[in-house]
Coordinates of C-alpha atoms in Angstrom, one line a residue:
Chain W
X251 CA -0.6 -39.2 -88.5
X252 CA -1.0 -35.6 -87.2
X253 CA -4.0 -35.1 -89.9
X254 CA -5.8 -38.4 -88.9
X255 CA -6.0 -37.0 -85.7
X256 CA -7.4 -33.8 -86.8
X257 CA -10.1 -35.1 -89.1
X258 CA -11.4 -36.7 -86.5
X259 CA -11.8 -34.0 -83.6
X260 CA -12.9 -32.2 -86.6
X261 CA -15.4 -35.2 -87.9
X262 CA -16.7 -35.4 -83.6
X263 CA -16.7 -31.4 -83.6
X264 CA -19.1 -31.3 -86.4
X265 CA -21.4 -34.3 -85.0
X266 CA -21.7 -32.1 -81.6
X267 CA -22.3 -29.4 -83.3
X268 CA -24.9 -31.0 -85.5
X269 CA -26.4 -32.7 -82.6
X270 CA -27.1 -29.2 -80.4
X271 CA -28.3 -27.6 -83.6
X272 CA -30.8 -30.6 -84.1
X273 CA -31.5 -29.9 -80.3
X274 CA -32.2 -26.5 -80.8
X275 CA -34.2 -26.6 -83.5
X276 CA -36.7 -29.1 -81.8
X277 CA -36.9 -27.5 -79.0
X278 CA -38.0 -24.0 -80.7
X279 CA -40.3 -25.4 -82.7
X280 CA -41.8 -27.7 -80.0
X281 CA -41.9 -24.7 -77.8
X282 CA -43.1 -22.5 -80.5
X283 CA -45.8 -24.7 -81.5
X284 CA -46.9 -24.5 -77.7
X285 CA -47.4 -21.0 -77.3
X286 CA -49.7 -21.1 -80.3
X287 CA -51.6 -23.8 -79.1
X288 CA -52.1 -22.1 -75.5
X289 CA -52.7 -18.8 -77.2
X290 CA -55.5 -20.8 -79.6
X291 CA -56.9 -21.7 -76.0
X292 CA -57.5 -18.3 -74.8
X293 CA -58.2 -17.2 -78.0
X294 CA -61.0 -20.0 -77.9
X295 CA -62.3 -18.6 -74.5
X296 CA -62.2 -15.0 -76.0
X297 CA -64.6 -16.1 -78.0
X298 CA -67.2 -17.5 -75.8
X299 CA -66.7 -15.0 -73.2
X300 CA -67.7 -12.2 -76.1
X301 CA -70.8 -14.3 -76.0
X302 CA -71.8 -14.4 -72.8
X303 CA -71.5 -11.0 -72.3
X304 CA -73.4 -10.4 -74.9
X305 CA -76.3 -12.4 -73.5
X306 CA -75.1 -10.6 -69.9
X307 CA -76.5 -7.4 -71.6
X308 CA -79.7 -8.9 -73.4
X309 CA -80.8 -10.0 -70.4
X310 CA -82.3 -6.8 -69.1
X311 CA -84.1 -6.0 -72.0
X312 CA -85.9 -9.3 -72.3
X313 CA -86.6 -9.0 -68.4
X314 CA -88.2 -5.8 -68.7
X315 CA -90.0 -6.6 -71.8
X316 CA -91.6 -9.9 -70.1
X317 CA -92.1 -7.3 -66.8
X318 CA -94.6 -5.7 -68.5
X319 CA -96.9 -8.3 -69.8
X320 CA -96.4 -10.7 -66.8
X321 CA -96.4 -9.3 -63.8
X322 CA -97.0 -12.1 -61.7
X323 CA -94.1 -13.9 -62.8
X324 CA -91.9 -12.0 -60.6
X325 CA -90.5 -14.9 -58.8
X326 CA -89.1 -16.1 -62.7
X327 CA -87.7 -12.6 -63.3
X328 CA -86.0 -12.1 -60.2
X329 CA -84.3 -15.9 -60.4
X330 CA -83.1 -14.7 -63.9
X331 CA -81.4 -11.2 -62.6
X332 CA -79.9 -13.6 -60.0
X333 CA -78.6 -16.2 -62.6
X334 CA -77.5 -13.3 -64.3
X335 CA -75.4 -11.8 -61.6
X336 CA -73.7 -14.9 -60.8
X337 CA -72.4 -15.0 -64.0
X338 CA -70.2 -12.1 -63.8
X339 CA -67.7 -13.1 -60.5
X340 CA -64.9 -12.2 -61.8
X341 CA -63.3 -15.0 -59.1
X342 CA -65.4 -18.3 -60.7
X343 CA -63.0 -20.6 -62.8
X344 CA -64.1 -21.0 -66.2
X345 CA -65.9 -23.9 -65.3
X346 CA -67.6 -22.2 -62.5
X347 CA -68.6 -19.5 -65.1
X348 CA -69.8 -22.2 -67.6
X349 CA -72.1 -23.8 -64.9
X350 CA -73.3 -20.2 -64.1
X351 CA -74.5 -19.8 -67.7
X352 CA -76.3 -23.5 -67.9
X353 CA -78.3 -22.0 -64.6
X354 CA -79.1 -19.5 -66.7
X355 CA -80.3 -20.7 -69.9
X356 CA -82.3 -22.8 -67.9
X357 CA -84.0 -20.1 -66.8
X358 CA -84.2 -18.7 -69.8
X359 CA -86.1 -21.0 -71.1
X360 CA -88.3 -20.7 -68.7
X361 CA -88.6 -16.8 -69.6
X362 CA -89.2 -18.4 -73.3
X363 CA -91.9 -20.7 -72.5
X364 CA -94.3 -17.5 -70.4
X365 CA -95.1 -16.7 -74.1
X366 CA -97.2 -19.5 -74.1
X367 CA -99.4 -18.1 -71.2
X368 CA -98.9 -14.2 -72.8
X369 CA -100.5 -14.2 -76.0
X370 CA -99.4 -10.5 -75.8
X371 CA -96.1 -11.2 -75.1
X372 CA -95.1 -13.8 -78.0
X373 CA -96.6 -10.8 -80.4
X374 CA -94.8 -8.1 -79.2
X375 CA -92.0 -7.1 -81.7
X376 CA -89.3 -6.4 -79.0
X377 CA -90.0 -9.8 -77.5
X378 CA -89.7 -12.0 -80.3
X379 CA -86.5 -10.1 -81.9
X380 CA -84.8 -10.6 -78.3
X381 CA -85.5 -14.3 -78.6
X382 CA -84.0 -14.4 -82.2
X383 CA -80.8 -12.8 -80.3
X384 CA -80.2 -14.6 -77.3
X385 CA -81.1 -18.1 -79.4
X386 CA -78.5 -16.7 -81.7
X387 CA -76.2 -15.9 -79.2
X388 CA -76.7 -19.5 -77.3
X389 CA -76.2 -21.3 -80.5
X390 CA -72.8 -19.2 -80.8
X391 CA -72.0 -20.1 -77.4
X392 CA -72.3 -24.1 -77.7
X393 CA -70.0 -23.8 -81.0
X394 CA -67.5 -21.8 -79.3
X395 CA -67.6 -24.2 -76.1
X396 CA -66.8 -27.1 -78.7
X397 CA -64.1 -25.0 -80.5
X398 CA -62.9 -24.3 -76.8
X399 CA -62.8 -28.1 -75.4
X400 CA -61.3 -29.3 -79.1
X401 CA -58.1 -26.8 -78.9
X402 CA -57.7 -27.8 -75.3
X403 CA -57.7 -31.4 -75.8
X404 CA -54.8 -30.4 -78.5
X405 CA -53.2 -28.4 -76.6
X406 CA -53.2 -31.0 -73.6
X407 CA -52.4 -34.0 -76.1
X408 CA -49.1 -31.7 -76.9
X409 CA -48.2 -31.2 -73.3
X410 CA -48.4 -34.7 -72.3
X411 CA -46.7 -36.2 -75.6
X412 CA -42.8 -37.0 -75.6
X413 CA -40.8 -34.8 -76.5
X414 CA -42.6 -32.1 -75.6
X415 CA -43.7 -32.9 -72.6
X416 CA -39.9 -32.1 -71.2
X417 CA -40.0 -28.6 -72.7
X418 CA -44.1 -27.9 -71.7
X419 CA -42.3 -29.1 -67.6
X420 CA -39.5 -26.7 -68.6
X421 CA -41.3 -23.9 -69.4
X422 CA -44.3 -24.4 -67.2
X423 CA -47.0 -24.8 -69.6
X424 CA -50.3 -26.2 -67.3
X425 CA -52.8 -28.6 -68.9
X426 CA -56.5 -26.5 -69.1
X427 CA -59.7 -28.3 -68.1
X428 CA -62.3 -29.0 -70.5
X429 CA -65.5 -27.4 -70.0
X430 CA -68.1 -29.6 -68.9
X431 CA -71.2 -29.9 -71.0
X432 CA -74.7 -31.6 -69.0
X433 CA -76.1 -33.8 -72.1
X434 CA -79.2 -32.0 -72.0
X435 CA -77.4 -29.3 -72.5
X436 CA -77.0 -30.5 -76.4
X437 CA -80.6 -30.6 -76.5
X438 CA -81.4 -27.0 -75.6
X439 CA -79.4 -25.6 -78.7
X440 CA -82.1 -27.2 -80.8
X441 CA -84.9 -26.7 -79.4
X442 CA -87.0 -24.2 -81.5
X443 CA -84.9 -24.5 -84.5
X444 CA -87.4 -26.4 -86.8
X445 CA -90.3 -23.8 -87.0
X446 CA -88.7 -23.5 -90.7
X447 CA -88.4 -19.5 -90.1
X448 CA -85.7 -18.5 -92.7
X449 CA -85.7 -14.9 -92.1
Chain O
X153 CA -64.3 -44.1 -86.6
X154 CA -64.5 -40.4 -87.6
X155 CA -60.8 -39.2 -87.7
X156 CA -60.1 -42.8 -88.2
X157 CA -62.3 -42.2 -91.8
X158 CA -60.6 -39.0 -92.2
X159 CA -56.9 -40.3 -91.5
X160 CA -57.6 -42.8 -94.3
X161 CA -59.2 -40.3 -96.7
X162 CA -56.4 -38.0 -96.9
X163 CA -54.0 -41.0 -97.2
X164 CA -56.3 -42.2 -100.1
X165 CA -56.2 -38.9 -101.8
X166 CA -52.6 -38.5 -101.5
X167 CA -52.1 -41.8 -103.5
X168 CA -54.7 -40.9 -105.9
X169 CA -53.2 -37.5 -107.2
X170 CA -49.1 -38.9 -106.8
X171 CA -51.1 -41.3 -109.5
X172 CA -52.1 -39.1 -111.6
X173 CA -49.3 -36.9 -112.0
X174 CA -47.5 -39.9 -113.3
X175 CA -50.5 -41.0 -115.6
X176 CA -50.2 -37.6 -117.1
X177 CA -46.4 -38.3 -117.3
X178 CA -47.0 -41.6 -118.9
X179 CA -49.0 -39.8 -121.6
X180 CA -46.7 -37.5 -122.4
X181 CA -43.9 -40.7 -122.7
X182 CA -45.9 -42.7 -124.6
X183 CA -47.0 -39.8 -127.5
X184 CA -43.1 -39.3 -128.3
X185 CA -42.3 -42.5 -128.0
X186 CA -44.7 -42.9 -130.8
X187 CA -43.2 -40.6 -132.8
X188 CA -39.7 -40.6 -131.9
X189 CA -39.4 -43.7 -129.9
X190 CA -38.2 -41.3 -126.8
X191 CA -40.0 -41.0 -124.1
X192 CA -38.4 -37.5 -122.3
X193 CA -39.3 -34.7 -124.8
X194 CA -43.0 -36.1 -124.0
X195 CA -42.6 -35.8 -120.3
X196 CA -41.1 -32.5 -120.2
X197 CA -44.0 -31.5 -122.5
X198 CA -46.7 -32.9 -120.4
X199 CA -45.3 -31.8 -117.0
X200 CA -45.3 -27.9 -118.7
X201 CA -48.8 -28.0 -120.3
X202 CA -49.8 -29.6 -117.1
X203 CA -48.6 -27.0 -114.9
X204 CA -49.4 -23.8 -116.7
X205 CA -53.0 -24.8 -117.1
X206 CA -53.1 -26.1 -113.4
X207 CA -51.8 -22.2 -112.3
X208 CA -54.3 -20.6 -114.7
X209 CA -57.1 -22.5 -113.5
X210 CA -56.2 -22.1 -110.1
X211 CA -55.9 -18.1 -110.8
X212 CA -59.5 -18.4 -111.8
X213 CA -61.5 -16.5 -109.2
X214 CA -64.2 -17.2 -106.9
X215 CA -66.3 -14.1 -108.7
X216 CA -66.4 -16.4 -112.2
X217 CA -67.6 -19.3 -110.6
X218 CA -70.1 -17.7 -108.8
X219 CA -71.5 -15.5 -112.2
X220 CA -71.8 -19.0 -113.6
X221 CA -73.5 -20.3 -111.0
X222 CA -75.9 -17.6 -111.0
X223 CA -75.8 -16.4 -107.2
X224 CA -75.7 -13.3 -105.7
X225 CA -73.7 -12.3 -102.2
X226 CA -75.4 -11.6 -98.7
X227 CA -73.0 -9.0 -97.3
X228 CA -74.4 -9.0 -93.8
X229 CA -76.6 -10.8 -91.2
X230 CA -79.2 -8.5 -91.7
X231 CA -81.2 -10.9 -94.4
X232 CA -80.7 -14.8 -93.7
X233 CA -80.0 -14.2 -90.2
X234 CA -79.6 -18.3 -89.5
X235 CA -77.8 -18.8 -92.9
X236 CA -74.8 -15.9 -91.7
X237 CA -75.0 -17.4 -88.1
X238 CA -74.5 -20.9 -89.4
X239 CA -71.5 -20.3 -91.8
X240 CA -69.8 -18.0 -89.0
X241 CA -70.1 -20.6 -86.7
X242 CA -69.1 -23.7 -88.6
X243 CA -65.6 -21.1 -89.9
X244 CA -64.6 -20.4 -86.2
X245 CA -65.1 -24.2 -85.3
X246 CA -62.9 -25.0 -88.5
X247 CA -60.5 -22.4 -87.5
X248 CA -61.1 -20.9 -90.8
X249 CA -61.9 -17.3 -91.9
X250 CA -65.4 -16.6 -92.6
X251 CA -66.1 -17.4 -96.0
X252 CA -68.6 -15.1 -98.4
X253 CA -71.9 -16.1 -98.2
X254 CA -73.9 -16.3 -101.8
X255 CA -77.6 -17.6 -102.8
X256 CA -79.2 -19.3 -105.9
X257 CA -82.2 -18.7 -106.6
X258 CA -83.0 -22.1 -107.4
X259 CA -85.7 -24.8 -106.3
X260 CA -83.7 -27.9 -106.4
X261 CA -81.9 -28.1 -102.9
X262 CA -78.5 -28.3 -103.2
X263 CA -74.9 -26.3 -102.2
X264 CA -71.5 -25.9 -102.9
X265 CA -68.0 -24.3 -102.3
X266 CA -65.1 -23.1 -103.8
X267 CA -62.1 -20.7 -103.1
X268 CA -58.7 -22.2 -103.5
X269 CA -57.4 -21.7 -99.9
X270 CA -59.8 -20.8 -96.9
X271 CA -58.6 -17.0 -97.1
X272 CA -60.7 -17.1 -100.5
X273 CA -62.9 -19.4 -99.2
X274 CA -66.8 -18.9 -100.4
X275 CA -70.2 -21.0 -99.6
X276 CA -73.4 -21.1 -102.3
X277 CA -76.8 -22.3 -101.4
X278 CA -79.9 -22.6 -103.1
X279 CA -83.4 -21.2 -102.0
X280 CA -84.3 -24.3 -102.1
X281 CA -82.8 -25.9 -99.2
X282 CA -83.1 -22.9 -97.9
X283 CA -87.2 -23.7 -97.8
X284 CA -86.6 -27.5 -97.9
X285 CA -84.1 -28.3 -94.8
X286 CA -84.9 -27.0 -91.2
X287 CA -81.8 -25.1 -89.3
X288 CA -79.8 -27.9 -88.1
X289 CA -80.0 -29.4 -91.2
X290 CA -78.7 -26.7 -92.9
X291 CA -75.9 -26.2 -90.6
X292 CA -74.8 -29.3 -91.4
X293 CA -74.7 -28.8 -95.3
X294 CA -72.7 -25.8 -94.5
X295 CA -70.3 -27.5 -92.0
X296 CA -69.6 -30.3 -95.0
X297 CA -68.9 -27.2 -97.1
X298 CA -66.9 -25.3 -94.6
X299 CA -65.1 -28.6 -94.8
X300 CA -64.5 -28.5 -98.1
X301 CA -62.9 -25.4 -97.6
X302 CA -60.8 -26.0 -94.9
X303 CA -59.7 -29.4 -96.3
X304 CA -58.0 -27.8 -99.3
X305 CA -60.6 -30.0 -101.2
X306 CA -61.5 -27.3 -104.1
X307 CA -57.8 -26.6 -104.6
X308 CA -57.5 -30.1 -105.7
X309 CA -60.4 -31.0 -107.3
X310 CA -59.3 -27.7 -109.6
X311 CA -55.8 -29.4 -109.9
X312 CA -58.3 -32.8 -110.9
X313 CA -60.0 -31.1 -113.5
X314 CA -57.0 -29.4 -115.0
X315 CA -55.3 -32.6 -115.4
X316 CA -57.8 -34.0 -117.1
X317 CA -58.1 -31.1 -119.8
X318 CA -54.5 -31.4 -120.3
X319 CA -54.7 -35.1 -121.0
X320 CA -57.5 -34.8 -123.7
X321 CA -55.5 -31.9 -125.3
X322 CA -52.0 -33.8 -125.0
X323 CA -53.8 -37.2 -126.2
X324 CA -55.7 -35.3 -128.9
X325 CA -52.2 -33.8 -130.1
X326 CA -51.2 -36.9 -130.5
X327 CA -53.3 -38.7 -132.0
X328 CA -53.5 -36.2 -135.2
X329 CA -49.8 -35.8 -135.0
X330 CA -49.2 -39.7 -135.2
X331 CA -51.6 -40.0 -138.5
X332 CA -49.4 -37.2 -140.3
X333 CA -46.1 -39.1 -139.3
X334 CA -46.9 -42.2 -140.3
X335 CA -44.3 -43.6 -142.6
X336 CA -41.1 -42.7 -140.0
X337 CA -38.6 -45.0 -139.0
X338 CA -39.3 -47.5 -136.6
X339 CA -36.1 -49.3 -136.4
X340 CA -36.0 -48.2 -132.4
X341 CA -39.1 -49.0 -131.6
X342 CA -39.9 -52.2 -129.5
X343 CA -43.6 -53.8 -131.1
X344 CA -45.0 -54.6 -127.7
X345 CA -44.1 -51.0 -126.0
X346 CA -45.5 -49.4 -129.3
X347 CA -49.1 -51.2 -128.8
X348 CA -48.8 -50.1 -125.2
X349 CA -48.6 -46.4 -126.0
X350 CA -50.8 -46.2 -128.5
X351 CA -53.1 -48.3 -126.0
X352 CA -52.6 -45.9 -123.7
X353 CA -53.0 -42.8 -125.6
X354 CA -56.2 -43.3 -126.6
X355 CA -58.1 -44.0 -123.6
X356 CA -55.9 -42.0 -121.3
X357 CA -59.1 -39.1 -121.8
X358 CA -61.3 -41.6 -120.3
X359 CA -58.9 -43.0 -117.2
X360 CA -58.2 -39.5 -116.6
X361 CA -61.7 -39.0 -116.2
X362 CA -62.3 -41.3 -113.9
X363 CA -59.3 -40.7 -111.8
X364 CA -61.0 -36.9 -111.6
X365 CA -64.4 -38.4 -110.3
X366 CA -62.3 -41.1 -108.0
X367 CA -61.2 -38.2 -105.9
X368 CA -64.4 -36.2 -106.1
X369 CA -66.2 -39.2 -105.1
X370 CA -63.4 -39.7 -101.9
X371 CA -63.3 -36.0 -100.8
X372 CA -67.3 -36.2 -100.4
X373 CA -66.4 -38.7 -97.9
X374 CA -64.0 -36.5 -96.0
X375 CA -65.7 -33.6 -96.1
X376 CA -69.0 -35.5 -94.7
X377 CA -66.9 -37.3 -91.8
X378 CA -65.3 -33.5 -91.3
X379 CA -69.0 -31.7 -90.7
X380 CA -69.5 -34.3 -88.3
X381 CA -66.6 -33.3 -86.9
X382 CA -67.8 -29.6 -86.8
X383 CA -71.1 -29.7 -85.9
X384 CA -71.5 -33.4 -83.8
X385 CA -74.5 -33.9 -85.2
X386 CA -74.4 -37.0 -88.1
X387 CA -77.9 -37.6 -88.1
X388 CA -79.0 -34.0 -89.3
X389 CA -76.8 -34.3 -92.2
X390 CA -77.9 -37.9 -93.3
X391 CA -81.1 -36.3 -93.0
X392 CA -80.2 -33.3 -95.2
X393 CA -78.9 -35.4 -98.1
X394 CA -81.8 -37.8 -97.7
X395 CA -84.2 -34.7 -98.8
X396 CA -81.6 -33.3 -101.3
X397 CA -81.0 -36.6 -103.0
X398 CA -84.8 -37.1 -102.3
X399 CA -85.7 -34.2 -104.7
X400 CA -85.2 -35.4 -109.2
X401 CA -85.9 -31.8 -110.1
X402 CA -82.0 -30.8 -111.5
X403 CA -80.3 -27.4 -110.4
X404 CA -81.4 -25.3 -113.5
X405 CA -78.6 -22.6 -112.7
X406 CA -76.1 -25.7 -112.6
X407 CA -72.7 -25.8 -115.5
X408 CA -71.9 -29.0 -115.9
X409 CA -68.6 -27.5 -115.4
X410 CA -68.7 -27.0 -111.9
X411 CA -71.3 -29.7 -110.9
X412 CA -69.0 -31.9 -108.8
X413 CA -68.3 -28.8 -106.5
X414 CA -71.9 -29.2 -105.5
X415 CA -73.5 -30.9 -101.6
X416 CA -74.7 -34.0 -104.3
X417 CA -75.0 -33.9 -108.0
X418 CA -77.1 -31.1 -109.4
X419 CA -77.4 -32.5 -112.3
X420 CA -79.5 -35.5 -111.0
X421 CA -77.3 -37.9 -114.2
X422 CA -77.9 -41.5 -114.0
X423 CA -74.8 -42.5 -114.5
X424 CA -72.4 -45.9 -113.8
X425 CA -70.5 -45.2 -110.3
X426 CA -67.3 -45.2 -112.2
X427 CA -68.1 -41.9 -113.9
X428 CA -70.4 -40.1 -111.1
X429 CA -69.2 -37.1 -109.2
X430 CA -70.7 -38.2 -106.0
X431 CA -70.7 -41.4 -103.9
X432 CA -74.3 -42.8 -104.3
X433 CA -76.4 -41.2 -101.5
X434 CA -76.9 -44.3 -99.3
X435 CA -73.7 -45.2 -99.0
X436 CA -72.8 -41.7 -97.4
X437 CA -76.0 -41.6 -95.6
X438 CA -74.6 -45.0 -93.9
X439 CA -71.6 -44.2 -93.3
X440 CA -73.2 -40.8 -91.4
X441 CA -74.9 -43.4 -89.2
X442 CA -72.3 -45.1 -88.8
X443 CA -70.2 -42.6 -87.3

């Protein structure tokens, strides 16, 4: 009688026990799993702010390479160095930063499309090998953005799903905000991709 | 639609390979039962020759493939500026490493991947689409390779074509072994069984074959719906494999060997749909479209 009495406390002993351990180990892998996906989210942002500070530096050398053959574009140049500086407020959300940068590849474009006028300037070595960076860099940029808003929406997906959405409350794990992308915004990347230059 | 496609091509491919591990299995049964009239020896036999050859093959490195192929490496962005920008950017949006970057020197337009995980991951393209395709184009023949890649999809297409050389050899064995034991008691044999096994034997080359092109033809299907995924852009790549498939002149730098790693069939066969490498061009160009 005595032993019935034990295998049971030791039968329910072991089913506790099982059940915190089954607990546990959810719980550390759903929190686990959370840190690398809001770690794969900065990560992502690393990567397009290496970007944009790459084209940050650019700038000035395309600027003073365009200065020299057209000098009555000032107005365009000095909208750029303004578009520029806005870009680097270290108090703008990443959104704020993002629309920044589509202010200024509009006006880049604008820089871009002087060659036209400046026969001089769309031969000029320096000129032409800027372009070939900053397009680079651009293109890097929008593929970065996408890698961005695609780990956030998993990241988000993860926080808002059951059961994880107790531990992402627990542990105070914030949704992210896409970034927004303008539609013609898509456009830009391929503009002036099909002169067929392979170089 | 598009994870929708990929969702059902991974569940596709997953049935596909469970079914042709047991195919190889079956082989194996059927040769001793044959001979002995029991059908373990054979399955242990198959399931050993079947996975030493897959490890060897897989061991194979991305270096022979590449000295077969004919191509030599670009180390650096400093030649084929868009080419390197293109492959870096497709990796980080796969959330794989970069993987080498090596050229053909080849008119026909065509590509290809290989590397058994993305660590060793490595991308191939031809002067010819390099001259052929303009850059978005070309980013999205190397986003369906970058998918490749990151899809595990050269991993088991080398686990494909392994298979397959084991069931010639094990079929083969048999064959030659069963005209030299003839004569052997049959007593514990059942007649139908017997018909089925020698059946079975001697077009299991041919099925296997087929089951190898099944799942080359299905992972060209994941991998385009994946490059969509990557680069957003389905039209560019339906356009890309309208002027690769556009193109008769063959890869001349092409094995055969390796020629359903390649963006479409180097080769340029005419061959029924059961034995191609590839899904016929249109239908993937539709189902790009359709995305």
């Amino acid at each position: 009688m005595g032993t019935g009495i034990g295998i049971a406390i030791l039968i329910l002993l072991i089913v506790i026990i099982g059940g915190i351990a089954i607990l546990a180990i959810t719980w550390f892998t759903s929190y686990n799993r959370l840190v690398k996906l809001r770690n794969w989210v900065e990560e992502a942002w690393a990567q397009i702010d290496v970007q944009l500070k790459r084209r940050y530096d650019l700038i000035p050398n395309l600027v003073e390479t365009v200065k020299g053959y057209a000098q009555h574009e000032q107005e365009t140049l000095t909208q750029v160095i303004e578009a520029r500086n806005q870009m680097n407020n270290p108090n703008n959300s990443r959104n704020e930063q993002m629309a920044a940068n589509n202010q200024l590849e509009g006006m880049m474009n604008r820089l871009f499309a002087l060659r036209e006028a400046y026969p001089d300037l769309k031969a000029n070595q320096n000129f032409q090998q800027l372009q070939e960076e900053l397009t680079s860099t651009e293109n890097k940029i929008a593929y970065s953005r996408q890698l961005y808003n695609s780990t956030v929406r998993d990241y988000n997906t993860k926080i808002q799903s059951v059961p994880t959405n107790l531990i992402a409350g627990v542990h105070n794990f914030i949704q992210q905000e896409m970034l927004e992308t303008p539609e013609e915004q898509r456009e830009n990347v391929k503009v002036d991709f099909n002169t067929g230059d392979r170089s | 639609m598009m994870y929708k496609q990929i969702e059902r091509n991974k569940r596709h491919t997953v049935f596909i390979v469970a079914g042709f591990i047991v195919f190889v299995l079956a082989v194996g049964a059927a040769i001793t039962y044959l001979m002995a009239g029991e059908i373990f020896t054979g399955m242990i036999l198959a399931l050993v020759l079947g996975g030493a050859y897959t490890a060897m093959m897989l061991m194979s490195s991305t270096n022979v493939v590449m000295r077969m192929n004919h191509a030599h490496e670009v180390k650096d962005g400093s030649e084929h500026r868009r080419l390197w920008d293109a492959v870096g950017n497709m990796a980080m949006v796969a959330r794989i490493p970069r993987p080498r970057l090596f050229i053909i020197k080849d008119s026909s337009p065509n590509a290809f991947a290989t590397g058994t995980s993305p660590e060793k991951g490595a991308v191939a393209v031809t002067t010819g689409l390099l001259d052929r395709l303009n850059h978005e184009e070309i980013e999205g023949v190397i986003a369906h390779e970058v998918a490749h890649i990151r899809n595990y999809d050269i991993r088991l297409s080398t686990i494909a074509v392994a298979l397959v050389s084991v069931v010639a050899i094990i079929s083969d064995l048999g064959i030659r072994m069963m005209f030299f034991s003839r004569g052997g008691n049959n007593n514990n044999k059942h007649p139908i069984m017997l018909i089925f096994a020698l059946i079975l034997v001697i077009i299991a080359p041919l099925v296997a074959m087929m089951i190898r092109m099944a799942i080359s033809r299905n992972r060209e299907y994941l991998a385009d719906a994946s490059a969509v995924e990557l680069t957003r852009n389905p039209g560019a790549l339906a356009r890309a494999l309208e002027k690769i498939t556009g193109v008769s002149q063959p890869v001349s730098e092409a094995s055969g060997a390796s020629a359903s790693i390649y963006f479409a069939d180097p080769l340029k066969r005419k061959t029924a749909q059961l034995f191609s490498s590839h899904p016929p061009p249109q239908e993937r160009i539709e189902r790009l479209y359709n995305m």
